[in-house]
CSV table of C-alpha atoms in Angstrom, one decimal:
chain,number,residue,atom,x,y,z
A,1,GLU,CA,63.5,95.0,48.2
A,2,ALA,CA,60.1,95.3,49.9
A,3,GLY,CA,57.3,93.3,48.4
A,4,VAL,CA,53.7,94.1,47.8
A,5,ALA,CA,52.0,95.0,51.0
A,6,GLN,CA,48.3,94.4,51.7
A,7,SER,CA,46.0,95.0,54.6
A,8,PRO,CA,44.1,93.7,56.4
A,9,ARG,CA,45.1,90.1,56.1
A,10,TYR,CA,41.7,88.8,57.2
A,11,LYS,CA,38.3,90.4,57.3
A,12,ILE,CA,34.9,89.0,58.4
A,13,ILE,CA,31.8,91.0,57.7
A,14,GLU,CA,28.1,90.4,57.4
A,15,LYS,CA,26.3,90.7,54.0
A,16,ARG,CA,25.3,94.2,53.0
A,17,GLN,CA,28.2,95.7,55.0
A,18,SER,CA,31.0,97.5,53.3
A,19,VAL,CA,34.7,96.7,53.3
A,20,ALA,CA,37.9,98.2,52.0
A,21,PHE,CA,41.3,96.7,51.2
A,22,TRP,CA,44.5,98.5,50.8
A,23,CYS,CA,47.6,97.7,48.6
A,24,ASN,CA,51.0,99.2,48.4
A,25,PRO,CA,52.9,98.0,45.3
A,26,ILE,CA,56.6,97.6,44.9
A,27,SER,CA,58.3,101.0,44.5
A,28,GLY,CA,58.6,102.0,40.9
A,29,HIS,CA,56.0,99.6,39.5
A,30,ALA,CA,53.7,101.4,37.2
A,31,THR,CA,51.1,98.7,36.9
A,32,LEU,CA,48.9,97.5,39.7
A,33,TYR,CA,46.3,94.6,39.6
A,34,TRP,CA,43.5,93.5,41.9
A,35,TYR,CA,42.5,89.8,41.6
A,36,GLN,CA,39.7,87.9,43.3
A,37,GLN,CA,40.5,84.2,44.0
A,38,ILE,CA,37.6,82.0,45.1
A,39,LEU,CA,38.6,78.8,46.8
A,40,GLY,CA,39.7,76.2,44.3
A,41,GLN,CA,39.9,78.6,41.4
A,42,GLY,CA,42.7,80.6,39.8
A,43,PRO,CA,42.9,84.3,40.4
A,44,LYS,CA,40.5,86.4,38.4
A,45,LEU,CA,41.5,89.9,37.3
A,46,LEU,CA,39.2,92.5,38.6
A,47,ILE,CA,41.0,95.7,37.6
A,48,GLN,CA,44.3,96.8,36.2
A,49,PHE,CA,45.8,100.2,36.7
A,50,GLN,CA,48.7,101.8,34.7
A,51,ASN,CA,49.9,104.5,37.0
A,52,ASN,CA,46.7,106.1,38.2
A,53,GLY,CA,44.6,105.3,35.1
A,54,VAL,CA,42.4,102.2,34.6
A,55,VAL,CA,43.6,99.8,31.8
A,56,ASP,CA,41.0,97.1,32.3
A,57,ASP,CA,38.1,96.8,34.6
A,58,SER,CA,35.9,94.6,32.4
A,59,GLN,CA,35.4,92.0,35.1
A,60,LEU,CA,34.8,94.4,38.0
A,61,PRO,CA,31.2,94.2,39.3
A,62,LYS,CA,30.8,98.0,39.2
A,63,ASP,CA,27.5,98.0,40.9
A,64,ARG,CA,29.2,97.1,44.2
A,65,PHE,CA,33.0,97.1,43.6
A,66,SER,CA,35.1,100.2,43.2
A,67,ALA,CA,38.9,100.8,43.1
A,68,GLU,CA,41.1,103.8,43.0
A,69,ARG,CA,44.8,104.4,42.7
A,70,LEU,CA,45.5,108.0,43.7
A,71,LYS,CA,48.8,109.4,42.8
A,72,GLY,CA,49.7,106.2,41.0
A,73,VAL,CA,51.1,104.5,44.0
A,74,ASP,CA,48.9,102.7,46.6
A,75,SER,CA,45.4,101.5,45.9
A,76,THR,CA,42.2,100.7,47.6
A,77,LEU,CA,39.5,98.2,46.6
A,78,LYS,CA,36.0,98.6,48.1
A,79,ILE,CA,33.0,96.4,48.2
A,80,GLN,CA,29.6,98.0,49.1
A,81,PRO,CA,27.4,96.2,49.8
A,82,ALA,CA,29.0,92.8,50.2
A,83,LYS,CA,27.3,89.6,49.2
A,84,LEU,CA,27.9,86.1,50.3
A,85,GLU,CA,29.5,85.2,47.0
A,86,ASP,CA,32.2,87.9,47.6
A,87,SER,CA,33.9,85.6,50.1
A,88,ALA,CA,37.3,85.1,48.6
A,89,VAL,CA,40.9,86.1,48.8
A,90,TYR,CA,41.7,89.5,47.2
A,91,LEU,CA,45.1,89.6,45.8
A,92,CYS,CA,47.1,92.7,44.8
A,93,ALA,CA,50.0,92.5,42.4
A,94,SER,CA,52.3,94.9,40.7
A,95,SER,CA,54.6,94.9,37.7
A,96,LEU,CA,57.0,97.3,36.0
A,97,GLN,CA,54.8,97.4,33.0
A,98,GLY,CA,51.3,96.2,32.1
A,99,PHE,CA,51.8,93.4,29.7
A,100,SER,CA,50.9,89.9,30.7
A,101,TYR,CA,54.4,88.7,30.0
A,102,ASN,CA,55.8,91.0,32.6
A,103,GLU,CA,56.5,89.3,35.9
A,104,GLN,CA,53.8,90.1,38.4
A,105,PHE,CA,54.7,90.3,42.1
A,106,PHE,CA,51.8,89.4,44.4
A,107,GLY,CA,51.0,90.4,47.9
A,108,PRO,CA,49.9,87.9,50.6
A,109,GLY,CA,46.2,88.7,49.9
A,110,THR,CA,43.3,89.6,52.1
A,111,ARG,CA,40.9,86.8,53.0
A,112,LEU,CA,37.3,88.1,53.1
A,113,THR,CA,34.6,86.1,54.7
A,114,VAL,CA,31.0,87.4,54.2
A,115,LEU,CA,28.5,85.9,56.6
B,1,LEU,CA,42.3,85.4,23.1
B,2,ALA,CA,44.9,82.7,23.9
B,3,LYS,CA,43.4,80.0,26.1
B,4,THR,CA,45.3,77.4,28.0
B,5,THR,CA,44.5,73.8,29.1
B,6,GLN,CA,46.3,72.0,31.9
B,7,PRO,CA,45.7,68.8,33.8
B,8,ILE,CA,43.7,69.5,36.9
B,9,SER,CA,45.9,67.6,39.2
B,10,MET,CA,49.1,65.4,39.4
B,11,ASP,CA,50.8,63.3,42.0
B,12,SER,CA,54.4,62.5,42.1
B,13,TYR,CA,57.1,61.3,44.6
B,14,GLU,CA,60.0,63.1,46.2
B,15,GLY,CA,63.1,63.0,44.1
B,16,GLN,CA,61.2,62.4,40.8
B,17,GLU,CA,61.2,64.8,37.9
B,18,VAL,CA,57.8,66.2,37.2
B,19,ASN,CA,56.5,67.5,33.9
B,20,ILE,CA,53.4,69.6,33.6
B,21,THR,CA,52.1,70.2,30.1
B,22,CYS,CA,50.0,73.2,29.0
B,23,SER,CA,48.2,73.3,25.7
B,24,HIS,CA,47.7,76.7,24.0
B,25,ASN,CA,46.6,76.0,20.4
B,26,ASN,CA,45.7,79.6,19.6
B,27,ILE,CA,49.0,81.1,20.7
B,28,ALA,CA,49.8,84.3,18.8
B,29,THR,CA,53.1,85.2,17.3
B,30,ASN,CA,54.0,87.8,20.0
B,31,ASP,CA,52.8,85.7,22.9
B,32,TYR,CA,55.1,84.5,25.7
B,33,ILE,CA,54.5,81.5,27.9
B,34,THR,CA,54.7,82.2,31.6
B,35,TRP,CA,54.4,79.8,34.6
B,36,TYR,CA,53.4,80.8,38.1
B,37,GLN,CA,53.5,78.7,41.3
B,38,GLN,CA,51.0,79.2,44.2
B,39,PHE,CA,51.4,77.8,47.7
B,40,PRO,CA,48.4,77.7,50.0
B,41,SER,CA,47.6,81.0,51.7
B,42,GLN,CA,50.1,82.9,49.4
B,43,GLY,CA,49.9,84.8,46.2
B,44,PRO,CA,51.2,83.3,43.0
B,45,ARG,CA,55.0,83.5,42.3
B,46,PHE,CA,56.6,83.8,38.9
B,47,ILE,CA,58.6,80.7,38.1
B,48,ILE,CA,59.8,80.9,34.5
B,49,GLN,CA,59.0,82.4,31.1
B,50,GLY,CA,59.9,81.5,27.5
B,51,TYR,CA,59.1,82.2,23.9
B,52,LYS,CA,60.5,79.2,22.1
B,53,THR,CA,62.8,76.1,22.5
B,54,LYS,CA,64.1,75.7,26.0
B,55,VAL,CA,64.6,78.0,29.0
B,56,THR,CA,66.2,76.9,32.3
B,57,ASN,CA,66.6,78.7,35.6
B,58,GLU,CA,67.5,77.6,39.1
B,59,VAL,CA,64.0,76.4,39.7
B,60,ALA,CA,62.7,74.8,36.6
B,61,SER,CA,63.0,74.3,32.8
B,62,LEU,CA,60.5,75.2,30.2
B,63,PHE,CA,60.3,73.3,26.9
B,64,ILE,CA,58.5,74.8,24.0
B,65,PRO,CA,58.2,72.9,20.7
B,66,ALA,CA,58.6,74.6,17.3
B,67,ASP,CA,54.9,75.0,16.7
B,68,ARG,CA,54.5,76.6,20.2
B,69,LYS,CA,51.0,75.0,20.6
B,70,SER,CA,52.1,73.5,23.9
B,71,SER,CA,54.7,73.9,26.6
B,72,THR,CA,56.1,71.7,29.4
B,73,LEU,CA,57.2,72.9,32.8
B,74,SER,CA,59.8,70.5,34.2
B,75,LEU,CA,60.6,70.4,37.9
B,76,PRO,CA,63.8,68.4,38.6
B,77,ARG,CA,64.0,66.2,41.7
B,78,VAL,CA,60.9,67.5,43.4
B,79,SER,CA,60.5,67.7,47.2
B,80,LEU,CA,57.5,68.0,49.5
B,81,SER,CA,57.8,71.7,49.4
B,82,ASP,CA,57.0,71.7,45.6
B,83,THR,CA,53.4,70.8,46.5
B,84,ALA,CA,51.5,73.8,45.0
B,85,VAL,CA,49.2,74.9,42.2
B,86,TYR,CA,51.0,75.7,38.9
B,87,TYR,CA,49.5,78.1,36.4
B,88,CYS,CA,50.3,78.5,32.7
B,89,LEU,CA,49.7,81.9,31.1
B,90,VAL,CA,50.0,83.0,27.6
B,91,GLY,CA,50.4,86.7,26.6
B,92,PRO,CA,50.8,89.6,25.9
B,93,ASP,CA,47.1,89.7,25.6
B,94,ASP,CA,44.2,92.0,26.3
B,95,LYS,CA,43.2,89.7,29.1
B,96,ILE,CA,45.2,88.2,31.9
B,97,ILE,CA,43.8,84.7,32.6
B,98,PHE,CA,45.1,82.3,35.2
B,99,GLY,CA,42.7,79.4,34.7
B,100,LYS,CA,42.4,76.7,37.4
B,101,GLY,CA,46.0,75.6,37.2
B,102,THR,CA,47.5,72.2,37.9
B,103,ARG,CA,47.4,71.0,41.5
B,104,LEU,CA,50.7,69.1,42.1
B,105,HIS,CA,50.9,66.9,45.1
B,106,ILE,CA,54.3,65.5,46.1
B,107,LEU,CA,54.2,62.3,48.2
B,108,PRO,CA,57.0,61.2,50.5
């Protein structure tokens, strides 16, 4: 079974530039999550989709971050404009359903460096 | 909102049994306890989940006392490859919170 795919794996940009990350979840998984993980901290949930609808985006900085999940399958997360503090690993995960007790399967992440 | 507390770090030696305890005093009746493992440069990986008493799989055991206010992840006979960060989560919940986890360092 193919796992969660993410691209790119690494990205270096300058502040005020824009960047986009892509995620393809495991086939059949209705729920998709984007996390931000700053070095030394645990993953922080940015947004949770159930199919193509948003379940929780309370921690998404909406003035600069946006995410979409068209057709309820793959998803993109965008940052525009980027700030230095956005340097982190961005993890995508998926699960069959959207409860926190459901096993989440994580992708390898995208490491973003903002200079 | 169920909140968890774990030790920040632990050291152990190869071949030892390691126990990591998580406190969750405000756990709700319908909450499960889930543990994830994260290696450097990888996403977290599900290890084990339980509701009460004891759960065991090929990787670990999870011990949950009757009051469910804490849980203990037990890793038998650890090896160097068990060096990772271990996260305790409690849910279902309206928020998915990983916390800082426990950084386990296995020494030769």
